[in-house]
mmCIF file of C-alpha atoms in Angstrom:
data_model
loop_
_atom_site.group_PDB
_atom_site.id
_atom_site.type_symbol
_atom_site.label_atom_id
_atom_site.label_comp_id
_atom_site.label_asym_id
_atom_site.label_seq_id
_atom_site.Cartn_x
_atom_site.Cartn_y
_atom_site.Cartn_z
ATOM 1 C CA UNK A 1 219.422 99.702 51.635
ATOM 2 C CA UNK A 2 222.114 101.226 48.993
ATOM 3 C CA UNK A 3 224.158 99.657 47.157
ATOM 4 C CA UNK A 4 227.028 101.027 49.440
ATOM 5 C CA UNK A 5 224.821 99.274 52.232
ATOM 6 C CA UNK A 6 224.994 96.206 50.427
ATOM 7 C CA UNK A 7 228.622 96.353 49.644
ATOM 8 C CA UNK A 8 229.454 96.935 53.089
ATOM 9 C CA UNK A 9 227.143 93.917 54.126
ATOM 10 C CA UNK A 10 229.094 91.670 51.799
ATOM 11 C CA UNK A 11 232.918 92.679 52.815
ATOM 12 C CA UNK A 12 232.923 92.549 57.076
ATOM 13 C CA UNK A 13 236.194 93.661 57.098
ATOM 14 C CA UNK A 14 235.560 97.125 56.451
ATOM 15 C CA UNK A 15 234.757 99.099 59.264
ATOM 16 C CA UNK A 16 231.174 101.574 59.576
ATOM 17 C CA UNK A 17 233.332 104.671 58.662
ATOM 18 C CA UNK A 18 234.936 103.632 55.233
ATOM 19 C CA UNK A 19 236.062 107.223 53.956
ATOM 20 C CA UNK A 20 238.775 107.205 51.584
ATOM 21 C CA UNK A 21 240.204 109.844 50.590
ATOM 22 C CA UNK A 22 242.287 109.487 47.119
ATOM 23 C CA UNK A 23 245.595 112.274 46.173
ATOM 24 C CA UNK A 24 247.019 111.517 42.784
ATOM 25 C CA UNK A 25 247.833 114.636 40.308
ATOM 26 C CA UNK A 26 246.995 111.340 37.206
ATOM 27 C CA UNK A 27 243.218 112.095 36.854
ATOM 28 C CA UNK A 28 243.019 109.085 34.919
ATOM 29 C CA UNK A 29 244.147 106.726 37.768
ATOM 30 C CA UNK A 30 242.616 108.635 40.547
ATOM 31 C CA UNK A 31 238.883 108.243 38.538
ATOM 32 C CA UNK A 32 239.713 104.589 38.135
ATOM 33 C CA UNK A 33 241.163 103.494 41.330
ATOM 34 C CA UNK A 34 238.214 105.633 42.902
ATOM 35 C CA UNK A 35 235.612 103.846 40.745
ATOM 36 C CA UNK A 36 237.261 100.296 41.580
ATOM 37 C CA UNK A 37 237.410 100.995 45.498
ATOM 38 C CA UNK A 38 234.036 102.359 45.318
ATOM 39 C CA UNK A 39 232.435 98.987 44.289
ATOM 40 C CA UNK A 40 234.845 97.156 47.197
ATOM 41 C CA UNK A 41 232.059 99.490 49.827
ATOM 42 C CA UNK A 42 234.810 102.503 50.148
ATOM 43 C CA UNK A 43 233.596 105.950 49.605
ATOM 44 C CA UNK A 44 236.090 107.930 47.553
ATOM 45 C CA UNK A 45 236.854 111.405 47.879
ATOM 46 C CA UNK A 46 239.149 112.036 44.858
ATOM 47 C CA UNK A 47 241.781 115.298 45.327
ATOM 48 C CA UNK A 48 244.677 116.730 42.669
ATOM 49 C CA UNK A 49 247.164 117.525 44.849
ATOM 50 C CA UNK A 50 248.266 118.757 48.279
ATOM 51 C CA UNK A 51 246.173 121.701 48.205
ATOM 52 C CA UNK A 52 242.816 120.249 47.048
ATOM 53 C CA UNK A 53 243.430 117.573 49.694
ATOM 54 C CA UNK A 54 244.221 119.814 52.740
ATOM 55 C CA UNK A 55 240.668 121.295 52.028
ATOM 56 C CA UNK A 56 239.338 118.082 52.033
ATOM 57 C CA UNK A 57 240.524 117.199 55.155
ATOM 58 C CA UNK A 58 239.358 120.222 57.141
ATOM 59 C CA UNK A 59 236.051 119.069 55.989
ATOM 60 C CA UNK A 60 236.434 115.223 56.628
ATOM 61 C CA UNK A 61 238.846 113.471 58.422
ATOM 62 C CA UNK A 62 239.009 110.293 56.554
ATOM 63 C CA UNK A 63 239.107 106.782 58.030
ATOM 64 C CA UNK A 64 241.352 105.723 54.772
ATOM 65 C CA UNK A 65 243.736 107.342 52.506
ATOM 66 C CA UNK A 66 245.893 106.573 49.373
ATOM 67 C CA UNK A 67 248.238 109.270 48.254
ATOM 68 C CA UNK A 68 251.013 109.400 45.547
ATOM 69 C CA UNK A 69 254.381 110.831 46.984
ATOM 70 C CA UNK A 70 254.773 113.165 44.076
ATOM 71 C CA UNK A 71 252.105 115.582 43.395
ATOM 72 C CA UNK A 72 251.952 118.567 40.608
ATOM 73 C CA UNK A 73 252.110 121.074 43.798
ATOM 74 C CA UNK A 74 254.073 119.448 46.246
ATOM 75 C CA UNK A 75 254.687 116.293 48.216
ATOM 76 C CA UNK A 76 252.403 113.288 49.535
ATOM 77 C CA UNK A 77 254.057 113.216 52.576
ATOM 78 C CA UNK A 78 252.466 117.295 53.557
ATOM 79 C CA UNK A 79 249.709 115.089 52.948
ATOM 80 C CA UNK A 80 250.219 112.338 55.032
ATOM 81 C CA UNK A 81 251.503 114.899 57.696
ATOM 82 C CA UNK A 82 247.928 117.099 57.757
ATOM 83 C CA UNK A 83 245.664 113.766 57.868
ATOM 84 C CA UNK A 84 247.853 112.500 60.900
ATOM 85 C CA UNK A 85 247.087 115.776 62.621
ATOM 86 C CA UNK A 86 243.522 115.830 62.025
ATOM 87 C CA UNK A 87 242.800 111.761 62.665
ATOM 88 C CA UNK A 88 245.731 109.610 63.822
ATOM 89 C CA UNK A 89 244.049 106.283 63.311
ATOM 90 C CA UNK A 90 243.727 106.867 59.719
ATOM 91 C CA UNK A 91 245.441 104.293 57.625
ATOM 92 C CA UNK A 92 247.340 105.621 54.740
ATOM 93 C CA UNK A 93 248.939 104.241 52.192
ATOM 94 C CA UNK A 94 251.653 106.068 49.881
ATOM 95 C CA UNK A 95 252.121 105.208 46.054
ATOM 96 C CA UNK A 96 254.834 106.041 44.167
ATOM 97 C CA UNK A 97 256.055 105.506 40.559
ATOM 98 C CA UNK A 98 260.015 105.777 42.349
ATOM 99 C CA UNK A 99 259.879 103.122 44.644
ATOM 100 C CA UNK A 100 262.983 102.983 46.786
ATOM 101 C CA UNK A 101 263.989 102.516 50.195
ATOM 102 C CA UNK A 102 264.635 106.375 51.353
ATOM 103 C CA UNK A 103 261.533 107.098 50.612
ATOM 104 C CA UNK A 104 259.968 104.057 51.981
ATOM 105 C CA UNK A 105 261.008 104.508 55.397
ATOM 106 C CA UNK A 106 260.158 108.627 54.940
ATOM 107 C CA UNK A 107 256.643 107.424 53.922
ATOM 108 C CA UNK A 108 256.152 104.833 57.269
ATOM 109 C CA UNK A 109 258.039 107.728 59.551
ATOM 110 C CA UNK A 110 255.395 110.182 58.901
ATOM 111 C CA UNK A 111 252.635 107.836 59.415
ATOM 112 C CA UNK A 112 251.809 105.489 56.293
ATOM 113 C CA UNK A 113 251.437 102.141 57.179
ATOM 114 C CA UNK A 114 252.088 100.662 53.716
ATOM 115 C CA UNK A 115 254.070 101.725 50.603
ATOM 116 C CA UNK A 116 252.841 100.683 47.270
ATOM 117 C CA UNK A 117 254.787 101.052 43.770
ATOM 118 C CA UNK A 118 252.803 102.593 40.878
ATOM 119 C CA UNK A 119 250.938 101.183 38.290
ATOM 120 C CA UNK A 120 249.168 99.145 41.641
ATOM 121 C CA UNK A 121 245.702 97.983 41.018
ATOM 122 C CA UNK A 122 243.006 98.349 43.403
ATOM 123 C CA UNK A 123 242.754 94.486 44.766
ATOM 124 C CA UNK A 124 246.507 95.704 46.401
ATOM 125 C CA UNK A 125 245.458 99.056 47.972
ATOM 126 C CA UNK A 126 242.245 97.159 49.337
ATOM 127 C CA UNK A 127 244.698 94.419 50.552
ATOM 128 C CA UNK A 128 247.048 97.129 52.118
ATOM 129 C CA UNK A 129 244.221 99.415 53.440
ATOM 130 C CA UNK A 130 242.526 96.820 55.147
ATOM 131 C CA UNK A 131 245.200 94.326 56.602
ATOM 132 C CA UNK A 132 245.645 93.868 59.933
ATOM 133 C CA UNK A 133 248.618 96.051 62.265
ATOM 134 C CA UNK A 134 251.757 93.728 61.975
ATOM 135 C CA UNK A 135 250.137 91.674 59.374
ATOM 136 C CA UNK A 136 252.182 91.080 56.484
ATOM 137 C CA UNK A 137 251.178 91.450 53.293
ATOM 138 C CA UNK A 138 251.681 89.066 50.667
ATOM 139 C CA UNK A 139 254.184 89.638 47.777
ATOM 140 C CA UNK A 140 253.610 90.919 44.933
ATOM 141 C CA UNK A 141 252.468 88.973 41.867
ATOM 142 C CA UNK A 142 253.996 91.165 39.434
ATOM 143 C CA UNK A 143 257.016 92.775 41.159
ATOM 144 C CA UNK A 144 259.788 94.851 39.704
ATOM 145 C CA UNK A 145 262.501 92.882 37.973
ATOM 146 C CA UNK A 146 266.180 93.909 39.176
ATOM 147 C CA UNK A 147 266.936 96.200 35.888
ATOM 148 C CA UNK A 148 263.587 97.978 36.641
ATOM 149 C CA UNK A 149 264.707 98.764 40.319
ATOM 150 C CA UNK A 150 267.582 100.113 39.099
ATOM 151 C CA UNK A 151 266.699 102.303 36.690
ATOM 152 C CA UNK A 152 264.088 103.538 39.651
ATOM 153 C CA UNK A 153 267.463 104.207 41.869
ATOM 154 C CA UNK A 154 269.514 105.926 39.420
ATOM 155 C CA UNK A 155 266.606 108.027 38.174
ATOM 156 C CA UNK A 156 265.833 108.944 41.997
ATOM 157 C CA UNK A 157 269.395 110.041 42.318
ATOM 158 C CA UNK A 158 269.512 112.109 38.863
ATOM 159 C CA UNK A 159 266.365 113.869 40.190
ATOM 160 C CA UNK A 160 267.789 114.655 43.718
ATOM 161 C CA UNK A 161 270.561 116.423 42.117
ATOM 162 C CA UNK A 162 268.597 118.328 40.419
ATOM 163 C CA UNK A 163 269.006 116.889 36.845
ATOM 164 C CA UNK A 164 273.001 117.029 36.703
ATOM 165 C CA UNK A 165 274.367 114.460 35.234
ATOM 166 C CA UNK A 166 278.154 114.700 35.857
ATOM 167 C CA UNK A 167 276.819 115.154 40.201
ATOM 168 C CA UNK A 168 274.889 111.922 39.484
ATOM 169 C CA UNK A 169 277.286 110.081 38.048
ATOM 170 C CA UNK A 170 280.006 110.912 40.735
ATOM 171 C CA UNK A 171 277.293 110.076 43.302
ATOM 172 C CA UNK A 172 276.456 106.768 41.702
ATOM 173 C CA UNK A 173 280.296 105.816 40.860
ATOM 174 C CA UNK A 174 279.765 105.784 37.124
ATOM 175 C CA UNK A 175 280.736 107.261 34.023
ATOM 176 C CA UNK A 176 279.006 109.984 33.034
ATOM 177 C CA UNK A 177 278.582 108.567 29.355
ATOM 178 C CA UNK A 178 277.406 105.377 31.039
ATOM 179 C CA UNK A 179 274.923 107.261 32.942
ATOM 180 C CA UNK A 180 273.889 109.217 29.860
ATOM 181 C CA UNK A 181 273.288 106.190 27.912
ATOM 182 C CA UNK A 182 271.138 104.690 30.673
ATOM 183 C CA UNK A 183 268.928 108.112 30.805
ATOM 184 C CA UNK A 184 268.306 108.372 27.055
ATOM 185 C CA UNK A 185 266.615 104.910 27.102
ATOM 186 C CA UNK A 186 263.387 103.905 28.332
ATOM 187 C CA UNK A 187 262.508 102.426 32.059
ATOM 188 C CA UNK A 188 262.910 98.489 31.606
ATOM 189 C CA UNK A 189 259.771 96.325 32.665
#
């Protein structure tokens, strides 16, 4: 017996087939939260982006997935979209360092069943992985404060006008000095 085997003998609640496949563009967090779900019985397949990963899943339809929303050559959800094509029971879940509602609810529509906010450690993607359909997870221990959320929405906005501030600021129903003051600073905690 490995010591996947043994892994999987101590944690029932992950099925035979524990594939995971891993899309994040931040090598850094993709080796770690790889390592981390490794030694919780997953096996990782880590991919870059949207093009590493549709490779990947030609190859191997995984039982799991976690995939960030914004990748260096395109978007998580093209990811989310080929997976659901090639194995509808998979169970993704979507991180994103811009957590906010539209893209919540774009992330559940094309087939994630949970939507994590980034830095998340690897005890909340097992959690969200591995609960049960209509099970609700518990809430966060460290959530966003209100000022943090905020700053997510505005900067969500700036980006989807394409880094204008005076169409952000009449979109938002601010100032645009306001707004510019609120861009030059850095993200609260």
């Amino acid at each position: 017996m490995t010591n996947l085997d043994d892994a999987r003998a101590d944690d029932q609640s992950l099925p035979p087939d524990a594939t995971l496949l891993i899309v994040d563009d931040d090598e850094p967090f993709r080796t770690r939260l790889g390592r981390a779900l490794e030694k919780r019985g997953f096996q990782p397949i880590l991919a870059a982006g949207v093009n590493d990963a549709a490779v990947m899943i030609k190859n191997m339809s995984p039982a799991f997935a976690v995939v960030d929303l914004r990748l260096e050559d395109g978007d998580g959800l093209q990811v989310v979209e080929q997976i659901r094509q090639t194995r509808e029971d998979c169970r993704v879940v979507m991180l994103t360092g811009y957590g906010n509602i539209a893209t919540a609810v774009a992330a559940v529509k094309a087939g994630a069943i949970d939507y994590l906010s980034k830095p998340a450690d690897a005890d909340d993607v097992e959690k969200a992985l591995l609960a049960r359909p209509g099970e609700r997870p518990p809430p966060p221990e460290n959530p966003m404060s209100a000022d943090r959320v905020r700053w997510e929405h505005i900067q969500r906005v700036y980006e989807l006008c394409d880094h204008n501030v005076s169409e952000t600021a009449r979109r938002l129903g601010m100032h645009r000095r306001t707004l510019q003051r609120i861009l030059a600073k850095r993200a609260p905690r």
